[in-house]
CSV table of C-alpha atoms and ligand atoms in Angstrom, one decimal:
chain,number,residue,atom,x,y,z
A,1,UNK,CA,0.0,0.0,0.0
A,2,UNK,CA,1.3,3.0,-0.9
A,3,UNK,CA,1.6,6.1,2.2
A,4,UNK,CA,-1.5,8.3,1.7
A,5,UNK,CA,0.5,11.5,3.1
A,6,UNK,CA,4.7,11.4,2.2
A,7,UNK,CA,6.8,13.3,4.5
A,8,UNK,CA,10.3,14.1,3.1
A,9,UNK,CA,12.9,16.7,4.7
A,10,UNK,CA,15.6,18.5,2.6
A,11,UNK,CA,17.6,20.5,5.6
A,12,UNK,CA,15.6,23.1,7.6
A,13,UNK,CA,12.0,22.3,5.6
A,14,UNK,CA,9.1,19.2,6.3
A,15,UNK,CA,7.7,18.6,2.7
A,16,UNK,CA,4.3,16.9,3.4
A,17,UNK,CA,2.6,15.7,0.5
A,18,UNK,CA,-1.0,14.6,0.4
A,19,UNK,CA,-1.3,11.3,-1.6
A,20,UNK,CA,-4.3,9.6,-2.6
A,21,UNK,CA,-4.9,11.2,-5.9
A,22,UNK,CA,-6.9,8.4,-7.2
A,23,UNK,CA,-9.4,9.8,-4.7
A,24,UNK,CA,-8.2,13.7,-5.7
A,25,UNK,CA,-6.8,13.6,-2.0
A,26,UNK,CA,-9.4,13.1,0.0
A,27,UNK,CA,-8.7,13.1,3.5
A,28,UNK,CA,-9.6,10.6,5.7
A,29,UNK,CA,-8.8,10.3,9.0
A,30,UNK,CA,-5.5,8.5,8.9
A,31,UNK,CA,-4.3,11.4,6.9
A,32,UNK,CA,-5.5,13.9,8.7
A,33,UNK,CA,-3.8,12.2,11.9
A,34,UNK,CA,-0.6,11.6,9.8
A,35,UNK,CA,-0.6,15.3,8.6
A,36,UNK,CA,-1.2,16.5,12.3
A,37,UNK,CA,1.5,14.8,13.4
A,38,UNK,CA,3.8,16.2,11.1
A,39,UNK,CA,3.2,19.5,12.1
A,40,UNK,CA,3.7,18.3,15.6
A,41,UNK,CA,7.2,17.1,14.8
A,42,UNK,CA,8.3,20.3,13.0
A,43,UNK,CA,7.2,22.5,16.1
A,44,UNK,CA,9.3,19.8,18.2
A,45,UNK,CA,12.1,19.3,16.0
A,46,UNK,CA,14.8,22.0,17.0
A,47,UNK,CA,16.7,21.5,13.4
A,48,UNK,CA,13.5,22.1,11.7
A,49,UNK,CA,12.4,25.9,11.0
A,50,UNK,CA,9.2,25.1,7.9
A,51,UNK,CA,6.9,22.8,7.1
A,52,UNK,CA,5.4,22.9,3.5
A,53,UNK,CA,2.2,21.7,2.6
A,54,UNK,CA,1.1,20.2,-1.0
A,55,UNK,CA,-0.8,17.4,-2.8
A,56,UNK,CA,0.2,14.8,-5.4
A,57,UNK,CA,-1.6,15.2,-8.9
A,58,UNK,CA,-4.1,17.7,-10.2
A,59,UNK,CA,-5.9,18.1,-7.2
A,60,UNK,CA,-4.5,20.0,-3.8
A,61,UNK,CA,-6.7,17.9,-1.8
A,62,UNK,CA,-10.7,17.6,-2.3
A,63,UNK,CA,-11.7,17.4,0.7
A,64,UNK,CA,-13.0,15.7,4.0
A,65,UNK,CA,-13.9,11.9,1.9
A,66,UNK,CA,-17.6,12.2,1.8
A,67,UNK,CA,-17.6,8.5,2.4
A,68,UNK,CA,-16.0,9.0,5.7
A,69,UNK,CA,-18.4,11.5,6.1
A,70,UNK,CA,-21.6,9.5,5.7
A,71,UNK,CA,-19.6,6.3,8.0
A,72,UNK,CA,-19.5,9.4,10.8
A,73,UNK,CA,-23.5,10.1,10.1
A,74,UNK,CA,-24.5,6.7,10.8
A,75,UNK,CA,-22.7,5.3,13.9
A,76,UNK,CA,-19.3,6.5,14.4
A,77,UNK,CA,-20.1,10.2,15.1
A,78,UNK,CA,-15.8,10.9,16.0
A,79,UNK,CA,-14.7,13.9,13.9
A,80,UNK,CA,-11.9,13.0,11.6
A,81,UNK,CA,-10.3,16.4,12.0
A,82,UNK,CA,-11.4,17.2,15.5
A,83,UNK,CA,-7.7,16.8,16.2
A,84,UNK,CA,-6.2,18.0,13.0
A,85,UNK,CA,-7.7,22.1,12.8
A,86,UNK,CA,-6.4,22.8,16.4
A,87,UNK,CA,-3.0,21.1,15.6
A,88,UNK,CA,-2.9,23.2,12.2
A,89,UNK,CA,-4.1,26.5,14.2
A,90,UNK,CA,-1.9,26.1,17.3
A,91,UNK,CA,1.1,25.7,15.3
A,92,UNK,CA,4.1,27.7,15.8
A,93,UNK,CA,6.6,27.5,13.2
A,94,UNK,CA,5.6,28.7,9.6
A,95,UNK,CA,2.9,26.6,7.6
A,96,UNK,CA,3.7,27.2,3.5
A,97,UNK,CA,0.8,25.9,1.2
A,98,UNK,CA,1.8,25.0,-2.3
A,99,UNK,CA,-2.1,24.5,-4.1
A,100,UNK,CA,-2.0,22.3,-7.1
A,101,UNK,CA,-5.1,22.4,-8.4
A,102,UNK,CA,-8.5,22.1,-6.9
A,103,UNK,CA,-9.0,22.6,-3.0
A,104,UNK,CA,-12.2,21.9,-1.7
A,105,UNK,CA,-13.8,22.3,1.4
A,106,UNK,CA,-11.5,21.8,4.5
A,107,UNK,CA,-9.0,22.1,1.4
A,108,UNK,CA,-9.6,25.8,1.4
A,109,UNK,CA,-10.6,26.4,4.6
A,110,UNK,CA,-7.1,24.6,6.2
A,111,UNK,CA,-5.4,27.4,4.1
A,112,UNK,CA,-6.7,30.4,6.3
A,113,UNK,CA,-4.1,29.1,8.9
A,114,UNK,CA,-1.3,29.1,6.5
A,115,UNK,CA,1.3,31.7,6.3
A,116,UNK,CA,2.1,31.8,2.6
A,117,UNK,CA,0.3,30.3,0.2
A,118,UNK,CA,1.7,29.8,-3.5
A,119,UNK,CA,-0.7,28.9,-6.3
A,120,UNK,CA,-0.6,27.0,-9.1
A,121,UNK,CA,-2.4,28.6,-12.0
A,122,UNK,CA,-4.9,25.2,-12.0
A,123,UNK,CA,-5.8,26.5,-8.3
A,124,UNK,CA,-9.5,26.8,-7.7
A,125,UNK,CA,-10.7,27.2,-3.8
A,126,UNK,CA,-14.3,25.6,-3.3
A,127,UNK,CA,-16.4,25.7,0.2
A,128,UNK,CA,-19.4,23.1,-0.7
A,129,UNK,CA,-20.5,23.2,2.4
A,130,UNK,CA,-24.6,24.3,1.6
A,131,UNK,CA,-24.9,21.8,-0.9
A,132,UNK,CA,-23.7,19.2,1.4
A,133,UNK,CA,-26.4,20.2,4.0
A,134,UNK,CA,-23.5,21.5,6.1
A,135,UNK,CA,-21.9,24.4,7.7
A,136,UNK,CA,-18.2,25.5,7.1
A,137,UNK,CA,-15.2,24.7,9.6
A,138,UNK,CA,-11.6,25.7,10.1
A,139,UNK,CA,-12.5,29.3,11.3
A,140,UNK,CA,-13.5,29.7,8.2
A,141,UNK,CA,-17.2,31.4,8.9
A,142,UNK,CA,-15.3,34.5,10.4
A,143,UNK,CA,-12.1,34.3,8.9
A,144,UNK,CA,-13.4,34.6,5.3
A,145,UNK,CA,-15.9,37.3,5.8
A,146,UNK,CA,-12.9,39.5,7.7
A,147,UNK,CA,-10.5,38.7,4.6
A,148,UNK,CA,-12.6,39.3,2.0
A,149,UNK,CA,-15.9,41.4,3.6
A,150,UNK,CA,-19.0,39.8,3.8
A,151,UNK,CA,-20.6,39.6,0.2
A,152,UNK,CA,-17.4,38.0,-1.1
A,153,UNK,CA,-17.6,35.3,1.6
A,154,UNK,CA,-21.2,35.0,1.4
A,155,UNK,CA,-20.6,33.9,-2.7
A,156,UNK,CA,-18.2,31.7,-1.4
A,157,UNK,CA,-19.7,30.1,1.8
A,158,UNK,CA,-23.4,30.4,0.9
A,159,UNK,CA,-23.3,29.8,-2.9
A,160,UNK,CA,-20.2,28.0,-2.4
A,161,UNK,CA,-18.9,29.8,-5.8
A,162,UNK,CA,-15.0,28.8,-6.6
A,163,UNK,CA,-12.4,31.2,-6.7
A,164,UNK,CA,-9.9,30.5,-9.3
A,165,UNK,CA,-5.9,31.8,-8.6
A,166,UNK,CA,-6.1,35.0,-10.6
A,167,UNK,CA,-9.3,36.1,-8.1
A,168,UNK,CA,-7.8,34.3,-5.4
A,169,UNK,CA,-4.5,36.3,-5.5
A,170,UNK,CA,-6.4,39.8,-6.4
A,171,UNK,CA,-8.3,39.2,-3.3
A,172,UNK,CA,-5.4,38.6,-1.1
A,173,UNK,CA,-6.1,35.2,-0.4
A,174,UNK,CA,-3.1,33.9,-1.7
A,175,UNK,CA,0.6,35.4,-1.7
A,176,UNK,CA,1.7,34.0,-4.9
A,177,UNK,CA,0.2,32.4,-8.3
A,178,UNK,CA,2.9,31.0,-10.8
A,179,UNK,CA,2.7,28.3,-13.8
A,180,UNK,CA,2.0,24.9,-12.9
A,181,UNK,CA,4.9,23.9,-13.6
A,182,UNK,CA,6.7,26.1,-11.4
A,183,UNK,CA,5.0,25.9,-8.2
A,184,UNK,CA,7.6,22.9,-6.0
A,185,UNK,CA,10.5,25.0,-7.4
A,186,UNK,CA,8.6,28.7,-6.2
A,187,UNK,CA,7.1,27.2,-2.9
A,188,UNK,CA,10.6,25.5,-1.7
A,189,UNK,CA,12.5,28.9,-2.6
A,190,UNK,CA,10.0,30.6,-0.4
A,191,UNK,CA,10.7,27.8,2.7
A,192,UNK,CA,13.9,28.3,1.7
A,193,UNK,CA,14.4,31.9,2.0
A,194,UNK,CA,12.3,31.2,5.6
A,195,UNK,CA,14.7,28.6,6.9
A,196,UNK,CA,17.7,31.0,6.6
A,197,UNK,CA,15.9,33.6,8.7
A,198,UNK,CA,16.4,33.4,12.7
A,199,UNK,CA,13.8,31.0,13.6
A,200,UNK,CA,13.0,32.3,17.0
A,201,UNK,CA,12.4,35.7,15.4
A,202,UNK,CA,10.2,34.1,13.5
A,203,UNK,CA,7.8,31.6,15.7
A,204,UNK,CA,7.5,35.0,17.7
A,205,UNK,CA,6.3,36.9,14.8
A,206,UNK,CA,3.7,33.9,14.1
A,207,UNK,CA,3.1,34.5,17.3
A,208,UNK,CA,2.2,38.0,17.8
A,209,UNK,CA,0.1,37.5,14.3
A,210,UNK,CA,-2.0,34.7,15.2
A,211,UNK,CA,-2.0,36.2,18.9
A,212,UNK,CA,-5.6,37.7,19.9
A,213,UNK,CA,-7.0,35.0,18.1
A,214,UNK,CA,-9.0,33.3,21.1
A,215,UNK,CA,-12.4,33.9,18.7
A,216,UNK,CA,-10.9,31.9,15.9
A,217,UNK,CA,-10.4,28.9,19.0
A,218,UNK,CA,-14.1,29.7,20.3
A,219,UNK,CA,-15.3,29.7,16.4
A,220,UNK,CA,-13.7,26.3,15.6
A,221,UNK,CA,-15.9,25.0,18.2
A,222,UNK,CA,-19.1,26.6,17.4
A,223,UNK,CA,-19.0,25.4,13.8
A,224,UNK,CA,-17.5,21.5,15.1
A,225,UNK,CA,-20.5,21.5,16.6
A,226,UNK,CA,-22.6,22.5,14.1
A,227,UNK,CA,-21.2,20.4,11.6
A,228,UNK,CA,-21.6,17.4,13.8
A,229,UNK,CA,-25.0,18.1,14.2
A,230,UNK,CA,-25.5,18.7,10.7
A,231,UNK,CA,-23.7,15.5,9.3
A,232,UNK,CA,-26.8,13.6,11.0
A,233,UNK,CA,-29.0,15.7,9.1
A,234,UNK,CA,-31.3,14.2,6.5
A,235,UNK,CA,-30.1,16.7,4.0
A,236,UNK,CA,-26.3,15.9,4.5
A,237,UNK,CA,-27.3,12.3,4.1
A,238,UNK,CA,-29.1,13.2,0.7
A,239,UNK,CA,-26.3,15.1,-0.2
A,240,UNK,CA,-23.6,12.3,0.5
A,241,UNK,CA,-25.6,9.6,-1.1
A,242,UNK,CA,-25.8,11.4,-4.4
A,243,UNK,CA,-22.5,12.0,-4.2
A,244,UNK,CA,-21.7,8.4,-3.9
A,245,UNK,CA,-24.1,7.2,-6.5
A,246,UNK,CA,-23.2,10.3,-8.8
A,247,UNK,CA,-26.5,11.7,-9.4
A,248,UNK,CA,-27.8,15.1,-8.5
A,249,UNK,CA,-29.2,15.5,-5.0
A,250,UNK,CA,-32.8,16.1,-4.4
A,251,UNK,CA,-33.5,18.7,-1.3
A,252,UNK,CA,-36.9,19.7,-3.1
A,253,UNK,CA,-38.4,18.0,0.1
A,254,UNK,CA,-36.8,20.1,2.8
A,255,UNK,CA,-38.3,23.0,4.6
B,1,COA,N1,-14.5,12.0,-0.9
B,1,COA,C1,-14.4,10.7,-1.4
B,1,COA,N2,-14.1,10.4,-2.7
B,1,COA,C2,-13.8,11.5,-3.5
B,1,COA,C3,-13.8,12.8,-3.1
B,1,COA,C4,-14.2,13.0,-1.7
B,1,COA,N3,-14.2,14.3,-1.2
B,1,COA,N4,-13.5,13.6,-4.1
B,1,COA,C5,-13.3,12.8,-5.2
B,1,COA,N5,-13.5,11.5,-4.8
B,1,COA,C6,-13.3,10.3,-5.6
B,1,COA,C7,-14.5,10.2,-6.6
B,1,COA,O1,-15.6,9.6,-6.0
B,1,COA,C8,-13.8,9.3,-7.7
B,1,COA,O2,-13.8,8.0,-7.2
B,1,COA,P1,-14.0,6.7,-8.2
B,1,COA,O3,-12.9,6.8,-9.2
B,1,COA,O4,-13.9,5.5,-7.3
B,1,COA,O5,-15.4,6.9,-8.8
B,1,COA,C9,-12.4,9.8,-7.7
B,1,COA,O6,-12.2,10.5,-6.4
B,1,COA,C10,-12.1,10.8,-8.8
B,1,COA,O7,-13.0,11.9,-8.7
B,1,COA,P2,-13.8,12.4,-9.9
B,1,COA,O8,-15.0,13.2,-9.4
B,1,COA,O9,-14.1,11.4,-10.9
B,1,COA,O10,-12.7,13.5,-10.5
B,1,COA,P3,-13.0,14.8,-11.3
B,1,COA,O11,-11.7,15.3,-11.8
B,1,COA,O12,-14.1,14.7,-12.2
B,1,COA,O13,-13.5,15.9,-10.1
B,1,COA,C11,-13.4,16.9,-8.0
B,1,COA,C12,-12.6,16.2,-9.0
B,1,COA,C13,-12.5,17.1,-6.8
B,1,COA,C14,-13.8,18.3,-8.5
B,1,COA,C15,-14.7,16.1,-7.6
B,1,COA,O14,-14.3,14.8,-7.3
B,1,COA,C16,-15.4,16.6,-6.4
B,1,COA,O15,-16.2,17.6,-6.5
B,1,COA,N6,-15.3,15.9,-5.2
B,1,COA,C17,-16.1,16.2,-4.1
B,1,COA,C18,-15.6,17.4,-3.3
B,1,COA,C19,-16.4,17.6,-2.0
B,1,COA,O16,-17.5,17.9,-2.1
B,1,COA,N7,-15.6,17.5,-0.9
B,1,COA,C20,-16.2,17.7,0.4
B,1,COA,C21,-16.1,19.1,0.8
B,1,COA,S1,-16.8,19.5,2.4
């Protein structure tokens, strides 16, 4: 079996790599576990300053895998990332998120807690939340609307329009967008030119950032328990089992 997450370290910088693309890198829960503890090593490792964050393929990652999703819904109701968006929020040394392609969902909203984030041309950021019956995560419900004001979000988290790179970067959502072909060699330069800086300068500029934050902690919880909730929901569980028989779903008979 091959690893559905590669870790590989060149000096200073963590390379994680997301790797399922048969299933556009959806993320189950040993990956998000395997990702969360990469981050965990980086903060611990003293000889490591960066940890960079991509996918394998054409696709950054697609998501929480919406047949996890519907497992949770009907018996076991642990969240797969319950432990993964407070690792990825907590951490101290810098995050870099090279996006290959598509990221969807907790794709995009993971991002938010990134400190640079190259883009691949192919880049498109997708929050599917609504039509899944649910509600977003990561942060995401205040952290968007505070980026990008609230109509923006509200295209993105209530229609759950994309944003491709080009909007993406004009929208300061993203630091850089370069040819497919060029992202590794931009997004290692970038951890590169990190790792030579003073790294405790650095964790205590992440710090001061991030610091003040406590309502990003308070709203992760708020919308984990929404989105619990919601995963039980007879629309979610339309909206999952179209997905998984590939048909349109059918929420003509909500109120
Ligand atoms: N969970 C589980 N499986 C997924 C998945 C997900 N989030 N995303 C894609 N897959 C699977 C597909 O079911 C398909 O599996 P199969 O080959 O066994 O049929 C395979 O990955 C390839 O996906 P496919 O849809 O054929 O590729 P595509 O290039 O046409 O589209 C996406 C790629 C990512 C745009 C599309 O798969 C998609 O929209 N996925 C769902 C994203 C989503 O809603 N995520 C949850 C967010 S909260």
């Amino acid at each position: 079996m091959t690893d559905t997450v590669v870790i590989a370290r060149t000096d200073a910088v963590l390379e994680i790599r997301l790797n399922r693309p048969e299933k556009k890198n959806a993320l189950t829960r040993a990956m998000y576990d395997a990702v969360a503890d990469a981050f965990i090593r980086v903060d611990a490792d003293p000889t490591l300053h960066v940890a960079l964050l991509t996918g394998t393929g054409d696709t950054f990652t697609s998501g929480n895998d919406i047949a996890d999703f519907q497992a949770r819904a009907t018996g076991n109701t642990e969240s797969s990332s319950s432990r993964f968006l407070p690792t990825l929020s907590a951490m101290q040394k810098p995050l870099i998120a090279a996006v290959n392609g598509a990221a969807i969902g907790v794709g995009t909203t993971m991002l938010m807690h990134c400190d640079l984030i190259v883009a691949a041309r192919s880049a498109r950021f997708v929050m599917p939340f609504t039509s899944l019956g649910l509600v977003p995560e990561a942060g995401s419900s205040l952290l968007f609307p505070r980026l990008l004001g609230h109509q923006r979000a509200s295209a993105l988290l209530l229609l759950g329009e994309p944003m491709d790179a080009a909007t993406a970067l004009e929208w300061g959502f993203v630091n850089r967008v370069v040819d497919d072909t060029e992202l590794m060699e931009t997004a290692r330069g970038v951890a590169r030119q990190l790792a030579a800086l003073p790294p405790q300068a650095l964790r205590l500029t992440k710090r001061l950032m991030r610091h003040g934050t406590t309502d990003v902690t308070a709203r992760i919880e708020e919308e984990l328990a929404l989105f619990r909730e919601r995963l039980v929901s007879p629309e979610a569980a339309e909206a999952f089992q179209a997905f998984i028989e590939k048909r349109k779903p059918d929420f003509s008979r909500f109120s």
